[in-house]
């Protein structure tokens, strides 16, 4: 949040740089002393984890690109060459492939955290919108990256997803076909398609990095939300980002990396599909096409709708609806902690997303289809009905007077000594 | 603004509210810049369209002399599989035995016929060679390759083709009978060069 700069250039060279490009001042003010609510829990550590994952994906990706061959004939073999011949190639590729999954684990937790604690509400709407934009860029990047090994799943995932655009033929005849051939660079998915997906897969992470910079900028204007969802009322309710949250984020990151490493070393193909170790064959569709796990809920929504155009529209809407969340939620209270009715709908929504994920991996018939439709209905109803209506009819629980009160008790207001682990002076608030 | 130091040019900024010479220059310059930017953008977008080498693979010739009734052949044309089926008499009868009005897609989707031709069996099968069916073997839903070409394949309830991806089913004339596919299998431009040879494209 906005606070006066406390940067003191201590050497001549720092003063010289500070007068020309105050980058050290920005780093100091925004990442060292930045006032951060003292009550952030571990769900707040995923922003740092995501930053790490982006850097890790770019680092492993850039070196993999030194060995990968983006041609119809060379792609599959070059990936196998990376696995067998390139020094540490197996590690780099598994870290990159598993890294994509871990990236999505983190981003989904981060998104649900924002939903639960109302982090999208004023004044953080732009912050939220930039986050949704990052999510969409991540989805596009992951999809393009998955095509590159040019196995059966790669090829048919590209075929099915690019064909989604042909549904526009139902709006303007010929438009969809024209668009799809433009995307393919031919009359079917082939070498030109692979080559351009590779080019864009290299570009998009840097677009993500750019939007991440904006995301952090937009975060540092209002400052962090916190588990109570109420505003920071005094500087006493904050601690400097360093060392308090560099340590907390760092610890969470280590635990996250531990899980990441466990998957890379012990189950690197756990989330992969064995069919992707069969080279792409345009004449043979695998009996059961499934996307990567992190797309399964969206895939289930696509298949729940029996009409091609509306199925695609529902798929698109399931993500773009997130942009409107700040205005769909009518509640005056940010944190779901203090929303006794909404809480139940929220957890039902989490369950719905998990259920759609399971249904997306199953064949679209019989009961799977019935449940797919029920959960798809609730997915949209959560945003379009629950958020506006519950916000209006619900009577929230009483909010605490300050973000420290639920922990330290109201007697703090009377000026009692803070517990010894609290480094700050006695907290005064509510005045 | 005009001052004593700068000579006043009334065509640049008169006070009567009419468009001035400066407005015209600004709009014209902005317009040319926009057109120029658009023209410069076009090669960046159009380069993604199918290139000359993709377009040059426009035709392919297929020998069908060894395809007996009840058999099928798959060949590649423009990177797409082409289904060629030599239908049996029962399959033809099955394809004729219902009303075109009941179809999901009532159009023939035959590149050799007018766009509004109805999806009757005559309009789907090869001209004057009723047993032969030549189609692009790509499901019109999301582009999977339907099953039904090989002898042991499941061909769906209508004896034609079955798409394993999302369960679309096609009849023995390649018309969609059970969704989600929105259209009948497309028929490419083709002609019989002789009884043994088809030219596709």
Coordinates of C-alpha atoms in Angstrom, one line a residue:
Chain A
X1 CA 0.0 0.0 0.0
X2 CA 1.1 3.6 -0.5
X3 CA 3.6 4.5 2.1
X4 CA 6.4 7.1 2.3
X5 CA 9.7 5.9 0.9
X6 CA 12.2 5.0 3.6
X7 CA 15.1 4.2 1.3
X8 CA 18.4 5.7 2.5
X9 CA 21.2 5.3 -0.2
X10 CA 24.2 4.7 2.0
X11 CA 27.0 4.8 -0.6
X12 CA 28.0 7.2 -3.3
X13 CA 27.2 4.7 -6.0
X14 CA 23.7 4.1 -4.6
X15 CA 23.1 7.9 -4.5
X16 CA 24.4 8.2 -8.0
X17 CA 22.0 5.4 -9.3
X18 CA 19.1 6.6 -7.1
X19 CA 19.2 10.0 -8.9
X20 CA 19.2 8.3 -12.3
X21 CA 17.1 5.1 -12.0
X22 CA 15.6 4.7 -8.5
X23 CA 15.3 0.9 -8.9
X24 CA 17.0 0.2 -5.5
X25 CA 14.5 2.5 -3.9
X26 CA 11.6 0.6 -5.6
X27 CA 13.0 -2.7 -4.5
X28 CA 13.5 -1.5 -0.9
X29 CA 10.1 0.2 -0.6
X30 CA 8.1 -2.5 -2.4
X31 CA 9.8 -5.8 -1.4
X32 CA 11.8 -5.1 1.8
X33 CA 9.8 -2.7 4.0
X34 CA 6.4 -3.1 2.3
X35 CA 3.8 -3.0 5.0
X36 CA 2.0 -6.3 5.0
X37 CA -1.0 -7.3 7.2
X38 CA 0.5 -9.3 10.1
X39 CA -2.3 -12.0 9.9
X40 CA -1.7 -13.5 6.5
X41 CA -2.0 -17.3 6.6
X42 CA -0.3 -19.9 4.5
X43 CA -2.9 -19.6 1.7
X44 CA -1.2 -16.3 1.0
X45 CA 2.2 -17.9 0.2
X46 CA 1.1 -19.1 -3.3
X47 CA 1.8 -15.8 -4.9
X48 CA 5.5 -16.3 -4.2
X49 CA 5.3 -19.9 -5.2
X50 CA 3.8 -19.0 -8.5
X51 CA 6.5 -16.4 -9.2
X52 CA 9.0 -19.2 -8.5
X53 CA 7.2 -21.6 -10.8
X54 CA 7.1 -19.0 -13.7
X55 CA 10.9 -18.5 -13.4
X56 CA 11.5 -22.3 -13.1
X57 CA 9.3 -23.0 -16.2
X58 CA 11.1 -20.3 -18.2
X59 CA 14.6 -21.5 -17.1
X60 CA 13.9 -25.2 -17.9
X61 CA 12.0 -24.2 -21.1
X62 CA 14.8 -22.1 -22.5
X63 CA 17.3 -24.9 -22.1
X64 CA 14.9 -27.5 -23.5
X65 CA 14.5 -25.3 -26.6
X66 CA 18.2 -25.7 -27.2
X67 CA 17.6 -29.4 -28.0
X68 CA 14.0 -29.5 -29.2
X69 CA 13.2 -29.7 -33.0
X70 CA 9.8 -28.2 -33.9
X71 CA 9.1 -30.2 -37.1
X72 CA 6.6 -32.9 -37.9
X73 CA 9.4 -35.5 -38.3
X74 CA 11.8 -34.3 -35.7
X75 CA 9.7 -33.3 -32.7
X76 CA 8.9 -36.7 -31.2
X77 CA 12.5 -38.0 -31.8
X78 CA 14.1 -34.9 -30.4
X79 CA 12.1 -35.3 -27.2
X80 CA 13.2 -38.9 -26.9
X81 CA 16.8 -37.7 -27.6
X82 CA 16.4 -35.2 -24.7
X83 CA 15.3 -38.0 -22.5
X84 CA 18.1 -40.4 -23.4
X85 CA 21.1 -38.5 -24.8
X86 CA 21.1 -34.9 -23.6
X87 CA 23.0 -34.4 -20.3
X88 CA 20.4 -34.1 -17.6
X89 CA 17.8 -33.9 -20.3
X90 CA 15.5 -36.3 -18.4
X91 CA 15.6 -34.1 -15.4
X92 CA 15.0 -30.9 -17.3
X93 CA 12.1 -32.3 -19.3
X94 CA 10.4 -34.0 -16.3
X95 CA 10.9 -30.8 -14.3
X96 CA 9.3 -28.8 -17.1
X97 CA 6.4 -31.2 -17.6
X98 CA 5.6 -31.8 -14.0
X99 CA 6.3 -28.1 -13.4
X100 CA 3.4 -27.2 -15.6
X101 CA 1.1 -29.3 -13.4
X102 CA 2.5 -27.9 -10.2
X103 CA 2.1 -24.4 -11.6
X104 CA -1.6 -25.2 -12.1
X105 CA -1.9 -26.7 -8.6
X106 CA -0.6 -23.4 -7.2
X107 CA -2.6 -21.1 -9.5
X108 CA -5.9 -22.9 -8.6
X109 CA -5.2 -22.7 -4.9
X110 CA -4.3 -19.0 -5.3
X111 CA -7.5 -18.4 -7.2
X112 CA -9.7 -20.2 -4.7
X113 CA -8.0 -18.3 -1.9
X114 CA -8.9 -15.0 -3.7
X115 CA -12.5 -16.3 -4.0
X116 CA -12.8 -17.4 -0.4
X117 CA -11.4 -14.2 1.2
X118 CA -13.1 -11.8 -1.3
X119 CA -9.7 -10.5 -2.5
X120 CA -11.4 -9.5 -5.8
X121 CA -13.6 -6.9 -4.0
X122 CA -13.0 -3.1 -4.1
X123 CA -10.4 -1.8 -4.3
X124 CA -8.7 -4.9 -5.8
X125 CA -10.8 -5.4 -8.9
X126 CA -8.0 -4.6 -11.4
X127 CA -5.7 -6.9 -9.4
X128 CA -8.2 -9.7 -9.8
X129 CA -8.8 -9.0 -13.5
X130 CA -5.1 -9.1 -14.2
X131 CA -5.0 -12.4 -12.3
X132 CA -7.7 -13.9 -14.5
X133 CA -5.8 -12.7 -17.6
X134 CA -2.7 -14.5 -16.3
X135 CA -4.7 -17.6 -15.8
X136 CA -5.9 -17.4 -19.4
X137 CA -2.4 -16.9 -20.7
X138 CA -1.3 -19.9 -18.6
X139 CA -4.0 -22.1 -20.1
X140 CA -3.0 -21.1 -23.6
X141 CA 0.7 -21.6 -22.9
X142 CA 0.2 -25.0 -21.3
X143 CA -2.0 -26.1 -24.2
X144 CA 0.6 -25.1 -26.7
X145 CA 3.4 -26.7 -24.7
X146 CA 1.5 -30.0 -24.5
X147 CA 1.4 -30.1 -28.3
X148 CA 5.2 -30.0 -28.7
X149 CA 6.1 -33.7 -27.9
X150 CA 3.9 -34.5 -30.9
X151 CA 2.6 -37.8 -29.5
X152 CA -0.9 -39.1 -30.0
X153 CA -2.4 -37.0 -27.2
X154 CA -0.5 -33.9 -28.3
X155 CA -1.8 -34.2 -31.9
X156 CA -5.4 -35.0 -31.0
X157 CA -5.6 -32.4 -28.3
X158 CA -4.5 -29.8 -30.8
X159 CA -7.0 -31.2 -33.4
X160 CA -9.9 -31.2 -31.0
X161 CA -9.2 -27.8 -29.4
X162 CA -8.4 -25.9 -32.7
X163 CA -11.6 -27.4 -34.1
X164 CA -13.5 -25.6 -31.4
X165 CA -13.1 -22.5 -33.5
X166 CA -14.8 -24.1 -36.5
X167 CA -18.0 -23.9 -34.4
X168 CA -18.1 -20.2 -35.7
X169 CA -19.3 -21.7 -39.0
X170 CA -22.7 -21.9 -37.2
X171 CA -22.6 -18.1 -36.9
X172 CA -21.2 -17.0 -40.2
X173 CA -20.8 -19.9 -42.7
X174 CA -17.1 -20.3 -43.7
X175 CA -15.7 -18.1 -41.0
X176 CA -14.8 -20.9 -38.6
X177 CA -13.2 -23.0 -41.4
X178 CA -11.2 -20.0 -42.6
X179 CA -10.1 -19.3 -39.0
X180 CA -9.1 -22.9 -38.3
X181 CA -7.1 -23.2 -41.6
X182 CA -5.4 -20.0 -40.6
X183 CA -4.5 -21.4 -37.2
X184 CA -3.3 -24.7 -38.8
X185 CA -1.4 -23.2 -41.8
X186 CA -2.9 -26.0 -43.8
X187 CA -6.0 -28.1 -44.2
X188 CA -5.3 -30.2 -41.2
X189 CA -3.1 -30.1 -38.1
X190 CA 0.5 -30.7 -39.3
X191 CA 4.1 -29.4 -39.4
X192 CA 3.2 -25.7 -39.9
X193 CA 0.8 -25.9 -36.9
X194 CA 3.5 -27.4 -34.6
X195 CA 6.1 -24.8 -35.7
X196 CA 3.8 -21.9 -34.8
X197 CA 2.7 -23.4 -31.6
X198 CA 6.3 -23.7 -30.6
X199 CA 7.0 -20.1 -31.5
X200 CA 4.1 -18.9 -29.4
X201 CA 4.8 -21.3 -26.6
X202 CA 8.2 -19.5 -26.3
X203 CA 6.6 -16.0 -26.4
X204 CA 3.7 -16.4 -24.0
X205 CA 5.6 -17.0 -20.8
X206 CA 7.2 -13.5 -21.3
X207 CA 3.7 -12.0 -21.8
X208 CA 2.8 -13.7 -18.5
X209 CA 5.8 -12.2 -16.8
X210 CA 4.7 -8.8 -18.1
X211 CA 1.2 -9.2 -16.7
X212 CA 2.6 -10.6 -13.4
X213 CA 4.5 -7.3 -13.1
X214 CA 1.2 -5.4 -13.5
X215 CA -0.5 -7.8 -11.1
X216 CA 2.1 -7.1 -8.4
X217 CA 1.9 -3.3 -9.1
X218 CA -1.9 -3.5 -8.7
X219 CA -1.4 -5.4 -5.5
X220 CA 1.0 -2.8 -4.1
X221 CA -1.5 0.0 -4.5
X222 CA -4.2 -1.1 -2.1
X223 CA -1.9 -3.7 -0.3
X224 CA -2.7 -7.2 0.6
X225 CA -6.2 -8.4 1.6
X226 CA -6.1 -10.6 4.7
X227 CA -8.0 -13.5 6.2
X228 CA -10.5 -11.2 8.0
X229 CA -11.1 -9.3 4.8
X230 CA -11.2 -6.0 6.8
X231 CA -8.9 -3.1 6.0
X232 CA -5.7 -2.5 7.8
X233 CA -6.5 0.4 10.1
X234 CA -3.1 1.3 11.5
X235 CA 0.6 0.7 10.7
X236 CA 0.7 -1.4 13.8
X237 CA -1.4 -4.0 12.1
X238 CA 1.3 -4.6 9.5
X239 CA 4.8 -6.0 9.5
X240 CA 7.5 -5.3 6.9
X241 CA 7.5 -7.8 4.1
X242 CA 11.1 -8.7 4.8
X243 CA 12.0 -10.6 6.9
X244 CA 8.4 -11.7 8.1
X245 CA 6.9 -12.8 4.8
X246 CA 10.1 -13.6 2.9
X247 CA 10.6 -16.2 5.7
X248 CA 7.0 -17.4 5.6
X249 CA 6.9 -17.5 1.8
X250 CA 10.3 -19.1 1.7
X251 CA 9.2 -21.9 4.1
X252 CA 6.1 -22.6 2.1
X253 CA 8.1 -22.6 -1.1
X254 CA 10.5 -25.2 0.3
X255 CA 7.6 -27.5 1.2
X256 CA 6.1 -27.0 -2.2
X257 CA 9.4 -27.7 -3.9
X258 CA 9.6 -30.9 -1.8
X259 CA 6.4 -32.1 -3.3
X260 CA 7.4 -31.0 -6.7
X261 CA 10.7 -32.9 -6.5
X262 CA 9.0 -36.0 -5.1
X263 CA 6.8 -36.1 -8.2
X264 CA 9.7 -35.3 -10.6
X265 CA 11.9 -38.1 -9.2
X266 CA 9.4 -40.8 -8.2
X267 CA 6.3 -40.3 -10.4
X268 CA 7.3 -38.1 -13.3
X269 CA 4.6 -39.6 -15.6
X270 CA 1.9 -39.7 -12.9
X271 CA -0.1 -36.9 -14.5
X272 CA 0.9 -37.7 -18.1
X273 CA -1.0 -39.9 -20.5
X274 CA 0.8 -43.0 -21.8
X275 CA -0.6 -42.5 -25.3
X276 CA 1.6 -39.4 -25.6
X277 CA 4.6 -41.8 -25.9
X278 CA 3.1 -43.0 -29.3
X279 CA 4.1 -40.8 -32.2
X280 CA 1.4 -38.6 -33.6
X281 CA -0.7 -40.4 -36.3
X282 CA -3.2 -38.3 -38.2
X283 CA -5.1 -41.4 -39.4
X284 CA -5.8 -42.9 -36.0
X285 CA -7.7 -41.2 -33.2
X286 CA -7.0 -42.6 -29.8
X287 CA -10.1 -44.4 -28.4
X288 CA -10.3 -41.9 -25.5
X289 CA -8.9 -38.4 -25.8
X290 CA -8.4 -36.6 -22.5
X291 CA -6.7 -33.3 -21.8
X292 CA -4.2 -32.7 -19.1
X293 CA -5.8 -32.9 -15.6
X294 CA -5.8 -29.1 -15.1
X295 CA -8.2 -28.7 -18.1
X296 CA -10.6 -31.5 -17.2
X297 CA -13.3 -29.3 -15.5
X298 CA -13.5 -27.1 -18.6
X299 CA -13.5 -30.1 -20.8
X300 CA -16.4 -31.6 -18.8
X301 CA -18.4 -28.3 -19.3
X302 CA -17.7 -28.4 -23.1
X303 CA -19.1 -31.9 -23.3
X304 CA -22.0 -31.3 -21.0
X305 CA -23.7 -29.2 -23.8
X306 CA -25.0 -31.2 -26.7
X307 CA -24.7 -28.4 -29.2
X308 CA -21.2 -27.7 -30.6
X309 CA -21.4 -23.9 -30.7
X310 CA -23.0 -23.6 -27.3
X311 CA -20.6 -26.1 -25.9
X312 CA -17.7 -24.0 -27.0
X313 CA -19.4 -20.8 -25.7
X314 CA -19.9 -22.4 -22.3
X315 CA -16.3 -23.4 -22.2
X316 CA -15.2 -19.9 -22.9
X317 CA -17.8 -18.5 -20.5
X318 CA -16.6 -20.7 -17.7
X319 CA -13.3 -18.8 -17.6
X320 CA -14.3 -15.3 -18.8
X321 CA -17.1 -15.2 -16.1
X322 CA -14.3 -14.8 -13.6
X323 CA -13.6 -11.3 -14.9
X324 CA -17.0 -10.2 -13.6
X325 CA -16.8 -11.7 -10.2
X326 CA -16.0 -8.3 -8.5
X327 CA -19.4 -7.1 -9.7
X328 CA -21.4 -10.3 -9.4
X329 CA -20.7 -10.6 -5.7
X330 CA -23.0 -8.1 -3.9
X331 CA -21.9 -8.8 -0.4
X332 CA -20.4 -5.9 1.6
X333 CA -18.2 -8.4 3.5
X334 CA -15.1 -9.7 1.9
X335 CA -14.0 -12.8 3.8
X336 CA -16.2 -15.9 3.6
X337 CA -15.3 -16.5 7.3
X338 CA -18.0 -14.0 8.2
X339 CA -20.6 -15.2 5.7
X340 CA -22.5 -18.1 7.2
X341 CA -24.7 -18.9 4.2
X342 CA -22.3 -18.1 1.4
X343 CA -19.7 -20.4 3.0
X344 CA -21.8 -23.5 2.1
X345 CA -22.3 -22.4 -1.5
X346 CA -18.5 -21.7 -1.7
X347 CA -17.5 -25.2 -0.6
X348 CA -20.2 -26.7 -2.9
X349 CA -18.5 -24.8 -5.7
X350 CA -15.1 -26.3 -4.8
X351 CA -16.7 -29.7 -4.8
X352 CA -18.3 -28.9 -8.2
X353 CA -14.9 -28.0 -9.7
X354 CA -13.4 -31.3 -8.4
X355 CA -16.4 -33.3 -9.6
X356 CA -16.2 -31.7 -13.1
X357 CA -12.6 -32.6 -13.1
X358 CA -13.4 -36.2 -12.5
X359 CA -16.3 -36.2 -15.0
X360 CA -14.0 -34.6 -17.6
X361 CA -11.8 -37.7 -17.5
X362 CA -14.7 -40.1 -18.0
X363 CA -16.6 -41.0 -21.3
X364 CA -19.4 -38.5 -21.9
X365 CA -22.4 -40.9 -21.7
X366 CA -24.9 -42.3 -19.2
X367 CA -24.7 -41.0 -15.6
X368 CA -21.5 -39.2 -16.3
X369 CA -23.3 -36.9 -18.7
X370 CA -26.2 -36.4 -16.4
X371 CA -23.9 -35.4 -13.5
X372 CA -21.8 -33.4 -15.9
X373 CA -24.8 -31.3 -16.7
X374 CA -25.9 -30.9 -13.1
X375 CA -22.5 -29.7 -12.0
X376 CA -22.1 -27.4 -15.1
X377 CA -25.4 -25.9 -14.1
X378 CA -24.2 -25.2 -10.6
X379 CA -20.8 -23.9 -11.8
X380 CA -22.6 -21.1 -13.6
X381 CA -25.4 -20.7 -11.0
X382 CA -22.7 -20.1 -8.4
X383 CA -21.6 -17.0 -10.3
X384 CA -24.8 -15.8 -11.7
X385 CA -27.3 -16.6 -8.9
X386 CA -25.5 -17.4 -5.6
X387 CA -23.0 -14.5 -5.7
X388 CA -25.6 -11.7 -6.4
X389 CA -28.5 -13.2 -4.4
X390 CA -26.7 -14.5 -1.3
X391 CA -24.8 -11.2 -0.9
X392 CA -28.2 -9.4 -0.7
X393 CA -30.1 -11.8 1.6
X394 CA -27.4 -13.0 4.0
X395 CA -26.8 -11.4 7.4
X396 CA -23.0 -11.6 7.9
X397 CA -21.5 -12.5 11.3
X398 CA -20.1 -9.6 13.3
X399 CA -16.8 -8.4 12.0
X400 CA -13.9 -7.9 14.4
X401 CA -12.8 -4.4 15.2
X402 CA -9.4 -4.9 13.7
X403 CA -7.4 -7.6 12.0
X404 CA -5.5 -8.3 15.2
X405 CA -8.5 -8.6 17.5
X406 CA -9.5 -12.2 16.6
X407 CA -5.9 -13.3 17.7
X408 CA -5.1 -10.9 20.5
X409 CA -8.6 -10.3 21.9
X410 CA -10.4 -7.0 22.4
X411 CA -8.4 -6.2 25.5
X412 CA -5.6 -5.1 23.3
X413 CA -7.6 -2.0 22.7
X414 CA -7.1 -1.1 26.4
X415 CA -3.3 -0.9 25.8
X416 CA -2.2 -4.2 27.4
X417 CA 1.3 -5.4 26.7
X418 CA 1.6 -7.4 23.5
X419 CA 2.6 -11.1 23.8
X420 CA 6.4 -11.4 23.7
X421 CA 6.5 -12.9 20.2
X422 CA 4.9 -9.7 18.9
X423 CA 7.7 -7.4 18.1
X424 CA 5.6 -4.3 17.8
X425 CA 4.7 -1.8 20.5
X426 CA 1.3 -2.2 22.1
X427 CA -1.3 -2.0 19.5
X428 CA -3.9 0.7 19.6
X429 CA -6.8 0.7 17.3
X430 CA -10.4 1.5 16.9
X431 CA -9.6 5.1 17.7
Chain B
X1 CA -2.3 30.9 -30.1
X2 CA -1.4 33.8 -32.1
X3 CA 0.8 36.3 -30.3
X4 CA 2.7 39.4 -31.5
X5 CA 5.8 37.2 -31.8
X6 CA 4.2 34.5 -34.0
X7 CA 2.4 35.7 -37.2
X8 CA -1.3 34.8 -37.1
X9 CA -2.4 32.3 -39.7
X10 CA -6.2 32.4 -39.8
X11 CA -6.5 29.1 -41.8
X12 CA -4.9 27.2 -38.9
X13 CA -7.2 28.3 -36.1
X14 CA -10.0 30.6 -36.9
X15 CA -12.5 31.3 -34.2
X16 CA -15.7 30.4 -36.1
X17 CA -15.9 26.7 -35.0
X18 CA -15.5 25.5 -38.6
X19 CA -13.0 22.6 -39.4
X20 CA -9.6 24.1 -39.9
X21 CA -6.7 23.3 -42.1
X22 CA -5.1 21.8 -39.0
X23 CA -8.0 19.5 -38.4
X24 CA -7.9 18.3 -42.0
X25 CA -4.1 17.6 -41.8
X26 CA -4.5 15.8 -38.5
X27 CA -7.3 13.5 -39.7
X28 CA -5.6 12.8 -43.0
X29 CA -2.3 12.0 -41.3
X30 CA -4.0 9.8 -38.7
X31 CA -6.0 8.1 -41.4
X32 CA -2.9 7.3 -43.5
X33 CA -1.0 6.1 -40.5
X34 CA -3.9 3.7 -39.6
X35 CA -4.1 2.4 -43.1
X36 CA -0.3 2.0 -43.2
X37 CA -0.3 0.2 -39.9
X38 CA -3.1 -2.1 -41.1
X39 CA -1.2 -2.8 -44.4
X40 CA 2.0 -3.6 -42.5
X41 CA 0.0 -5.9 -40.1
X42 CA -1.5 -7.9 -42.9
X43 CA 1.7 -9.9 -43.9
X44 CA 2.2 -10.7 -40.3
X45 CA -1.2 -12.3 -40.1
X46 CA -1.5 -13.7 -43.6
X47 CA 1.8 -15.6 -43.3
X48 CA -0.1 -18.1 -41.1
X49 CA -2.5 -19.1 -43.9
X50 CA -1.8 -22.3 -45.8
X51 CA 1.4 -21.7 -47.8
X52 CA 2.1 -22.5 -51.5
X53 CA 3.4 -25.9 -50.7
X54 CA 0.3 -26.8 -48.8
X55 CA -1.9 -25.5 -51.6
X56 CA 0.1 -27.4 -54.2
X57 CA -0.9 -30.7 -52.7
X58 CA -4.4 -30.0 -54.1
X59 CA -5.1 -33.2 -55.9
X60 CA -4.4 -36.9 -55.5
X61 CA -5.3 -39.9 -57.6
X62 CA -6.5 -43.2 -56.1
X63 CA -6.6 -46.7 -57.5
X64 CA -9.8 -48.3 -56.3
X65 CA -9.8 -51.5 -58.4
X66 CA -9.1 -53.8 -55.5
X67 CA -11.8 -52.4 -53.2
X68 CA -14.6 -55.0 -53.1
X69 CA -18.2 -54.4 -52.1
X70 CA -18.3 -54.1 -48.3
X71 CA -14.7 -52.9 -48.1
X72 CA -13.3 -49.4 -47.5
X73 CA -10.1 -47.6 -48.3
X74 CA -8.5 -44.6 -46.5
X75 CA -6.2 -42.3 -48.4
X76 CA -4.6 -38.9 -47.5
X77 CA -5.6 -35.7 -49.3
X78 CA -4.3 -32.3 -48.1
X79 CA -3.3 -33.9 -44.8
X80 CA -6.8 -35.2 -44.2
X81 CA -8.0 -38.8 -44.4
X82 CA -10.4 -39.6 -47.2
X83 CA -12.9 -42.4 -46.6
X84 CA -13.7 -44.4 -49.8
X85 CA -16.4 -47.0 -49.2
X86 CA -17.7 -49.5 -51.6
X87 CA -21.1 -50.1 -50.2
X88 CA -23.1 -53.3 -50.3
X89 CA -26.7 -53.4 -51.6
X90 CA -28.0 -53.6 -48.0
X91 CA -26.1 -50.6 -46.9
X92 CA -27.5 -48.6 -49.9
X93 CA -31.0 -49.7 -49.1
X94 CA -30.5 -48.7 -45.4
X95 CA -29.3 -45.2 -46.5
X96 CA -32.4 -44.7 -48.7
X97 CA -34.9 -46.0 -46.2
X98 CA -36.0 -42.9 -44.4
X99 CA -36.9 -39.2 -44.9
X100 CA -34.2 -36.6 -45.4
X101 CA -36.3 -34.2 -43.3
X102 CA -35.5 -36.2 -40.1
X103 CA -31.8 -35.6 -40.4
X104 CA -29.8 -33.4 -38.0
X105 CA -28.2 -31.8 -41.1
X106 CA -30.5 -31.9 -44.1
X107 CA -27.8 -30.6 -46.5
X108 CA -25.7 -32.9 -48.7
X109 CA -22.4 -31.1 -47.9
X110 CA -21.1 -32.3 -51.3
X111 CA -18.5 -30.0 -52.8
X112 CA -19.5 -31.3 -56.3
X113 CA -23.1 -30.1 -55.9
X114 CA -24.8 -26.8 -55.1
X115 CA -24.6 -25.8 -51.5
X116 CA -28.3 -26.2 -50.8
X117 CA -28.6 -29.7 -52.3
X118 CA -30.5 -32.0 -49.9
X119 CA -28.8 -34.9 -48.1
X120 CA -30.5 -37.6 -50.1
X121 CA -28.5 -40.7 -50.7
X122 CA -28.2 -39.8 -54.4
X123 CA -26.6 -36.5 -53.5
X124 CA -24.2 -38.2 -51.1
X125 CA -23.0 -41.1 -53.2
X126 CA -20.8 -40.8 -56.3
X127 CA -22.7 -39.6 -59.4
X128 CA -24.1 -42.6 -61.3
X129 CA -22.0 -44.9 -59.2
X130 CA -24.3 -45.6 -56.3
X131 CA -22.1 -48.1 -54.4
X132 CA -19.3 -45.6 -54.0
X133 CA -19.1 -43.1 -51.2
X134 CA -16.1 -40.7 -51.0
X135 CA -15.9 -38.4 -47.9
X136 CA -13.5 -36.5 -45.8
X137 CA -13.1 -38.8 -42.8
X138 CA -13.1 -36.1 -40.1
X139 CA -15.9 -35.9 -37.6
X140 CA -17.6 -32.5 -38.0
X141 CA -17.7 -32.1 -34.2
X142 CA -14.1 -31.6 -33.2
X143 CA -12.1 -33.3 -35.9
X144 CA -11.5 -36.8 -34.7
X145 CA -11.3 -39.7 -37.1
X146 CA -14.5 -41.8 -36.9
X147 CA -14.2 -45.6 -36.6
X148 CA -15.9 -47.8 -39.3
X149 CA -13.3 -48.1 -42.1
X150 CA -11.6 -51.3 -40.8
X151 CA -13.5 -54.6 -40.9
X152 CA -13.7 -55.1 -37.1
X153 CA -14.6 -51.5 -36.2
X154 CA -17.7 -50.7 -34.4
X155 CA -19.8 -48.8 -36.9
X156 CA -22.6 -47.4 -34.7
X157 CA -26.3 -48.1 -34.7
X158 CA -26.7 -47.0 -38.3
X159 CA -23.9 -49.2 -39.8
X160 CA -21.8 -46.3 -41.0
X161 CA -19.2 -44.6 -38.8
X162 CA -18.8 -44.0 -35.1
X163 CA -16.7 -41.3 -33.6
X164 CA -14.9 -42.5 -30.4
X165 CA -14.3 -39.0 -29.1
X166 CA -17.8 -37.8 -28.3
X167 CA -20.0 -40.5 -29.6
X168 CA -21.3 -39.0 -32.9
X169 CA -22.8 -41.6 -35.2
X170 CA -23.0 -41.6 -39.0
X171 CA -25.1 -43.7 -41.3
X172 CA -24.1 -45.6 -44.5
X173 CA -24.3 -42.4 -46.5
X174 CA -22.0 -40.5 -44.0
X175 CA -24.9 -38.4 -42.6
X176 CA -24.8 -37.6 -38.9
X177 CA -27.7 -39.4 -37.1
X178 CA -26.6 -39.0 -33.4
X179 CA -24.9 -35.8 -32.3
X180 CA -23.0 -33.8 -31.1
X181 CA -21.6 -33.5 -34.6
X182 CA -23.5 -30.7 -36.3
X183 CA -23.0 -31.7 -39.9
X184 CA -22.8 -34.6 -42.3
X185 CA -19.3 -35.8 -43.2
X186 CA -18.0 -33.5 -45.9
X187 CA -17.6 -34.7 -49.4
X188 CA -14.5 -33.4 -51.2
X189 CA -14.4 -32.3 -54.8
X190 CA -13.6 -35.5 -56.8
X191 CA -14.2 -37.3 -60.1
X192 CA -13.9 -40.8 -61.5
X193 CA -11.2 -40.8 -64.1
X194 CA -12.1 -44.4 -65.0
X195 CA -13.8 -47.3 -63.3
X196 CA -10.6 -48.0 -61.4
X197 CA -9.4 -44.5 -60.6
X198 CA -10.6 -41.5 -58.6
X199 CA -9.1 -38.0 -58.7
X200 CA -9.6 -36.2 -55.4
X201 CA -9.3 -32.4 -55.4

